[in-house]
PDB file of C-alpha atoms in Angstrom:
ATOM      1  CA  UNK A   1      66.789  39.380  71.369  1.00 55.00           C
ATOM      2  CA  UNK A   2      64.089  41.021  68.279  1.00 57.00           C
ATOM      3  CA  UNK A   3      63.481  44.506  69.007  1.00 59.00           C
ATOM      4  CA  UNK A   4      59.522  44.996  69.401  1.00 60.00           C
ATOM      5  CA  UNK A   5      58.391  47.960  67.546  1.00 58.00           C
ATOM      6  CA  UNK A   6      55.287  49.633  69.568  1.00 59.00           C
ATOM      7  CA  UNK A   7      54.713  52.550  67.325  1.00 52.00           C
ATOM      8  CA  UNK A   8      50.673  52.587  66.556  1.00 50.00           C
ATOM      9  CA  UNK A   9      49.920  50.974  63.054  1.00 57.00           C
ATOM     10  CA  UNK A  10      46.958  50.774  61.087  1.00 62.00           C
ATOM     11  CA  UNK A  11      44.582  48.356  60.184  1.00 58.00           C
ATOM     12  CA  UNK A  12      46.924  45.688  58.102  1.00 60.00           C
ATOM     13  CA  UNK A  13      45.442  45.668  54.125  1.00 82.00           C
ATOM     14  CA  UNK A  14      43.555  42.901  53.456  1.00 82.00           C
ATOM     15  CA  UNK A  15      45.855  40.894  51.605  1.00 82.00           C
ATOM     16  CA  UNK A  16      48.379  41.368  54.168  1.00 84.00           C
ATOM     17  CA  UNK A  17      45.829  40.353  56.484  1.00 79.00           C
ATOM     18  CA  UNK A  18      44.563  37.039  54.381  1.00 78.00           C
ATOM     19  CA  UNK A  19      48.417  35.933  54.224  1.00 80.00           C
ATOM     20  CA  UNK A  20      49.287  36.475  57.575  1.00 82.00           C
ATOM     21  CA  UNK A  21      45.911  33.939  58.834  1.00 77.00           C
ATOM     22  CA  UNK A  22      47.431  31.323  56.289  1.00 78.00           C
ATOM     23  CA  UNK A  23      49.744  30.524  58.999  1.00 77.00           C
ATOM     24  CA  UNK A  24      46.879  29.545  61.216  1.00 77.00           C
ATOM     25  CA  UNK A  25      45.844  26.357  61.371  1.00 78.00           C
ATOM     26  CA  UNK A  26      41.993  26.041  61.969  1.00 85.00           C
ATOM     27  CA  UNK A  27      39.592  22.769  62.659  1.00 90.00           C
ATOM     28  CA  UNK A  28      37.431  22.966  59.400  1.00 95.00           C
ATOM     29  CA  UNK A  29      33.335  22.024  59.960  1.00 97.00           C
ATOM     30  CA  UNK A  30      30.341  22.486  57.677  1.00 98.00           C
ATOM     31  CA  UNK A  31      27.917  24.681  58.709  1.00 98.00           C
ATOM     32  CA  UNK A  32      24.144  23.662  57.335  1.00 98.00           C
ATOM     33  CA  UNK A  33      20.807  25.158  57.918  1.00 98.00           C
ATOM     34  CA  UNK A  34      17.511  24.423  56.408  1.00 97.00           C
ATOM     35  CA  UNK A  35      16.696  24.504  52.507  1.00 95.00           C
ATOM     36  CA  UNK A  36      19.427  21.933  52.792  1.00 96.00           C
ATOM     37  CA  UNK A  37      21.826  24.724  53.142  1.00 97.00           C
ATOM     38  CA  UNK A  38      25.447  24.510  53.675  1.00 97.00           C
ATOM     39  CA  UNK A  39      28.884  25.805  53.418  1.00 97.00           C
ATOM     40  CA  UNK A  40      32.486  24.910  54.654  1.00 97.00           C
ATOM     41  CA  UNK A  41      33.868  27.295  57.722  1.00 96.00           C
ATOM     42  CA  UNK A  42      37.249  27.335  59.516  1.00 92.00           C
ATOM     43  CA  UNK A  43      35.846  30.249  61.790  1.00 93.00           C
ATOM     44  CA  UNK A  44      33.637  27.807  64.101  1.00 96.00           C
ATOM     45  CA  UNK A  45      34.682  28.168  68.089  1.00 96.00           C
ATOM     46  CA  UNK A  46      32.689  27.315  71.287  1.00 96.00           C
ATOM     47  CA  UNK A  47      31.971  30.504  73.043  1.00 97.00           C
ATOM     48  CA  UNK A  48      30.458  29.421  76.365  1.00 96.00           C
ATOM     49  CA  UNK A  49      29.587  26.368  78.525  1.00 96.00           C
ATOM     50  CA  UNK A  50      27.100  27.591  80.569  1.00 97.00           C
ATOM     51  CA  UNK A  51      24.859  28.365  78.822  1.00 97.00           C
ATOM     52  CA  UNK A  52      26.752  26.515  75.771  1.00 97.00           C
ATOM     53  CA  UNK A  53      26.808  28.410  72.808  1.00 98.00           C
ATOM     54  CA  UNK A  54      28.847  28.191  70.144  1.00 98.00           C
ATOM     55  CA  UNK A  55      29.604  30.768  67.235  1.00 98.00           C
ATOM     56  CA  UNK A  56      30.690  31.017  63.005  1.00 98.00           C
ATOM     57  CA  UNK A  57      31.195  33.643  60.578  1.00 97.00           C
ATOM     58  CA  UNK A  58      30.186  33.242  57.214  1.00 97.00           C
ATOM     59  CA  UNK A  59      30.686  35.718  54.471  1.00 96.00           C
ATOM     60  CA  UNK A  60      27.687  38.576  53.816  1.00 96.00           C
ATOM     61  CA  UNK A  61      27.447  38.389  50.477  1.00 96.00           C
ATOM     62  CA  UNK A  62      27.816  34.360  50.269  1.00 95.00           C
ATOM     63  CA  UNK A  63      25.114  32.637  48.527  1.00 94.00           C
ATOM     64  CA  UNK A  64      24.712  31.002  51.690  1.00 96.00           C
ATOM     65  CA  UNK A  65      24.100  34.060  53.906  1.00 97.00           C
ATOM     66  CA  UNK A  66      20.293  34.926  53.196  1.00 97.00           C
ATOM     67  CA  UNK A  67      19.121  31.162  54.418  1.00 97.00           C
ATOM     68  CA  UNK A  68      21.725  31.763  57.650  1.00 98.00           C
ATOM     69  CA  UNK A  69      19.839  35.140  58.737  1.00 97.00           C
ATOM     70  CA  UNK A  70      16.645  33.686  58.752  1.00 97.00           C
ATOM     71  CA  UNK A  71      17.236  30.190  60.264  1.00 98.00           C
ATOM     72  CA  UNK A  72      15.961  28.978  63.516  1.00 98.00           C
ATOM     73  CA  UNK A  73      18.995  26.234  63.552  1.00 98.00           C
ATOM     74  CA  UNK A  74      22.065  25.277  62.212  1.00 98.00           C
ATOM     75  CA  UNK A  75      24.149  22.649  62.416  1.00 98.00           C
ATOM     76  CA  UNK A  76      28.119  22.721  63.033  1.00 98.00           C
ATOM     77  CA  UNK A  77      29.820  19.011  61.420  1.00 98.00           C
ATOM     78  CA  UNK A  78      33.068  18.699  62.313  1.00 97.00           C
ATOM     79  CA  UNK A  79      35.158  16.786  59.744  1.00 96.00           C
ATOM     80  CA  UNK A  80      37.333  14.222  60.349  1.00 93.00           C
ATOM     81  CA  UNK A  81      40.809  13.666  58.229  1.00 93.00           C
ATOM     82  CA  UNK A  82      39.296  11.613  55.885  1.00 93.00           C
ATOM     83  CA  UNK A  83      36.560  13.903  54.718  1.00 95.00           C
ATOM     84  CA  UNK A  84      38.612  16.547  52.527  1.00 95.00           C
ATOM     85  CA  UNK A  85      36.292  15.856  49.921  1.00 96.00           C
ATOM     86  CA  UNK A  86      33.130  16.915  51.417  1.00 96.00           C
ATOM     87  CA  UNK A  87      35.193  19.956  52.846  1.00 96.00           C
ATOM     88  CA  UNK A  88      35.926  21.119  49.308  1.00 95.00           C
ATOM     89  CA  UNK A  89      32.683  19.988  47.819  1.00 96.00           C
ATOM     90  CA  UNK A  90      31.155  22.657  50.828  1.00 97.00           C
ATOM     91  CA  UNK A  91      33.649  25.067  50.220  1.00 95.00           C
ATOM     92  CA  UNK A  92      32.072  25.087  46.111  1.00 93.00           C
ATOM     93  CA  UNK A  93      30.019  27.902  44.464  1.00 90.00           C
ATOM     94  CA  UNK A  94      27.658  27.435  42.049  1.00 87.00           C
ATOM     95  CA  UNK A  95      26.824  23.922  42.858  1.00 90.00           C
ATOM     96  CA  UNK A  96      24.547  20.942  44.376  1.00 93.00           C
ATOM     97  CA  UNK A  97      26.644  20.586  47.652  1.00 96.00           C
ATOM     98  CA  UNK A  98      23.853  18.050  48.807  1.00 96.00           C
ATOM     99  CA  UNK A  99      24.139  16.007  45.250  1.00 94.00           C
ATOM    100  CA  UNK A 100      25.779  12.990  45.831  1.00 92.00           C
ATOM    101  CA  UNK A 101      26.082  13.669  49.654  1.00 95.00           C
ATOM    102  CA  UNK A 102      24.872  11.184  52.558  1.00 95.00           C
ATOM    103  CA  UNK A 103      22.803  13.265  54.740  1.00 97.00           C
ATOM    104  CA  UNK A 104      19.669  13.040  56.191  1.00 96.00           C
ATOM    105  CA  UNK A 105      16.816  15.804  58.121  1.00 95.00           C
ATOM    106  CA  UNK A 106      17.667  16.127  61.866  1.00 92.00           C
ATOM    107  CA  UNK A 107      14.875  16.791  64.361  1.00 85.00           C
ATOM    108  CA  UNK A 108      14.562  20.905  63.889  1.00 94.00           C
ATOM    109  CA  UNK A 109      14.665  20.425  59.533  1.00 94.00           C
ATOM    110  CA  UNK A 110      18.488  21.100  59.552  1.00 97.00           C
ATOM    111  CA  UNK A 111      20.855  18.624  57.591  1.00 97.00           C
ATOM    112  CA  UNK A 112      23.196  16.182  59.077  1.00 97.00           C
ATOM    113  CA  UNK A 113      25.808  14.918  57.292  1.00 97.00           C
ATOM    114  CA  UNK A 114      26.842  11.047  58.226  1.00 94.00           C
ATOM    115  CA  UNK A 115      30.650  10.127  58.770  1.00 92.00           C
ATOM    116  CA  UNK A 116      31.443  13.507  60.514  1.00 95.00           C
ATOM    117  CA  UNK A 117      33.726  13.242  63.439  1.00 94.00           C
ATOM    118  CA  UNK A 118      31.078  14.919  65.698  1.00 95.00           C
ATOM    119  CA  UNK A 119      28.426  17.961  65.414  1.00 97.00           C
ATOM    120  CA  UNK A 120      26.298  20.235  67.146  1.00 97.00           C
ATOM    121  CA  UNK A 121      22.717  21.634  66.525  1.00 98.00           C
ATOM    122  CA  UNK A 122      21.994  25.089  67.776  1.00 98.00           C
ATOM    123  CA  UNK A 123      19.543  27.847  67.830  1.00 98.00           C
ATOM    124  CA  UNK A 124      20.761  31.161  67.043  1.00 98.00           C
ATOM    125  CA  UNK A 125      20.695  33.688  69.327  1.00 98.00           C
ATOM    126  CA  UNK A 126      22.852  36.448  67.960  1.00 98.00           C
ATOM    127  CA  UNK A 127      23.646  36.739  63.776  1.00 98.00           C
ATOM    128  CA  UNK A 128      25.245  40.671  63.723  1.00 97.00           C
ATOM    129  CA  UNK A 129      26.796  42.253  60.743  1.00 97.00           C
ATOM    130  CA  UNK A 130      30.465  42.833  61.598  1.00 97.00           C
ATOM    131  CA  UNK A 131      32.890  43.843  58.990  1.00 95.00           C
ATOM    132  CA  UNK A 132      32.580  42.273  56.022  1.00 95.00           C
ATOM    133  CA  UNK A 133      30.591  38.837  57.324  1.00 96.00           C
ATOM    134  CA  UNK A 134      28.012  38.185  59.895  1.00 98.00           C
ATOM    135  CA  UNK A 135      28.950  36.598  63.141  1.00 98.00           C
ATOM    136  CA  UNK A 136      26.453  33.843  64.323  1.00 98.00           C
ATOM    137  CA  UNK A 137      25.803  32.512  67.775  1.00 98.00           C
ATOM    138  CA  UNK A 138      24.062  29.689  68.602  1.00 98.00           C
ATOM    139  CA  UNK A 139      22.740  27.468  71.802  1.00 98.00           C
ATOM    140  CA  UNK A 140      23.462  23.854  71.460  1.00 98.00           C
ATOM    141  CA  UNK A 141      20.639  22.313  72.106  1.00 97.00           C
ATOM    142  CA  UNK A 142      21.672  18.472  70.819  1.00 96.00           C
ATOM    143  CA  UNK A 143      25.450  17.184  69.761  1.00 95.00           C
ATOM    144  CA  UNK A 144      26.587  14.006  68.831  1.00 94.00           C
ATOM    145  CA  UNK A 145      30.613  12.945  69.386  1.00 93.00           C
ATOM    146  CA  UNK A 146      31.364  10.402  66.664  1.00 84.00           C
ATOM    147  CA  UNK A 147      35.140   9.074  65.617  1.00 80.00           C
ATOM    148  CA  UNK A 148      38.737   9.885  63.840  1.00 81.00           C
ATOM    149  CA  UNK A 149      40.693  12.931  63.744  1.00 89.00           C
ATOM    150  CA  UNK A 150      40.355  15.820  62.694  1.00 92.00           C
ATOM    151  CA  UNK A 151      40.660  17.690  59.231  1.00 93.00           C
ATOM    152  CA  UNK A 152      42.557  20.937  59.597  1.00 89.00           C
ATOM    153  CA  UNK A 153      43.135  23.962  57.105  1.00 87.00           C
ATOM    154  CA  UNK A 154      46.434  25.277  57.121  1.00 83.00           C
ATOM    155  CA  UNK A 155      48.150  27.369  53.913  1.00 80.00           C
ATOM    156  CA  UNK A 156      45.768  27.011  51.748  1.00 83.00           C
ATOM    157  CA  UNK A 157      45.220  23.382  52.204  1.00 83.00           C
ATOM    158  CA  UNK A 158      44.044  20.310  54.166  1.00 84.00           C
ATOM    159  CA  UNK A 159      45.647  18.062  56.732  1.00 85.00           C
ATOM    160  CA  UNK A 160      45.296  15.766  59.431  1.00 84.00           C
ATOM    161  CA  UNK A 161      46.260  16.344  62.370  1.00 76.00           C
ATOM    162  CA  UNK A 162      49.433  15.044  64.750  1.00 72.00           C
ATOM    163  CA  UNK A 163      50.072  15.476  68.437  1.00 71.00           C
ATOM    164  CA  UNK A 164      52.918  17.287  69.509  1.00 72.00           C
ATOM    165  CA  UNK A 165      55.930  13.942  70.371  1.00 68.00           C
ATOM    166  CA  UNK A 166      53.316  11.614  68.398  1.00 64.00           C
ATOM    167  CA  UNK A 167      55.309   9.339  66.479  1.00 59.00           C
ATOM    168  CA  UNK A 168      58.498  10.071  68.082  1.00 55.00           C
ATOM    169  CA  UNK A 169      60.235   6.817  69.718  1.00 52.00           C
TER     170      UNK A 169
END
């Protein structure tokens, strides 16, 4: 039995904090919003079904954060294994994340991406300053389900995913 120390702490420092979340394995999507916008986020979650909204973070003082404030969508793409590429291309500063990408203008002037395991178009509803980031939150107001597994961000790097007793025999 591990003895559970309960004494109060403080707030962990943020490297302690950034090394402790690289044991967390997250789904990894690419946010976009009109300019063509976009950027690559591990903080996406639903947040509600009824009404269904769904919610990202995305770093204040990210290149990408002015367009974000101001948009009346956004689109979440979920990636699928095979799409590490366009993950890191996203994840970029100081490029053309559109060069060389297929996408194409969805109904509300917000990127899609093509080949994404799924995504969802939203409306924001909510985008507050907390901390160090701004927290987003959307109504889905169109979402498409497409194919393949998804890409996941664990340690500092990308990986498929595997069901727990998959493969086993």
């Amino acid at each position: 039995m591990t003895a559970v120390d309960d004494r109060p702490t403080t707030a962990p420092p943020a490297e302690l904090l950034r090394r402790t979340l690289r044991r967390h394995a997250g789904g990894v999507a690419v946010i976009t919003v009109p300019g063509p916008v976009g950027f690559t986020a591990t903080s996406f979650t639903s947040v509600s079904l009824e009404p269904a909204l769904v919610s990202f973070y995305v770093s204040a003082t990210a290149s990408s954060a002015p367009a974000v404030r101001t948009a009346e969508a956004f689109t979440v793409h979920l990636l699928a294994r095979d799409q590490e590429e366009l993950a890191s291309r996203f994840a970029r500063s100081g490029v053309d994340r559109f060069a060389g990408t297929d996408w194409r203008p969805g109904e509300l002037g917000v990127p899609l991406l093509a080949g994404v395991a799924g995504w969802l178009t939203a409306r924001p509803v909510l985008v507050q300053p907390v901390g160090d980031h701004l927290l987003v939150v959307g109504e889905v107001v169109g979402a498409e389900a497409g194919e393949g597994d998804p890409l996941v961000y664990h340690d500092g790097g990308f990986g498929g995913f595997l069901a727990a007793g998959a493969g086993l025999g």
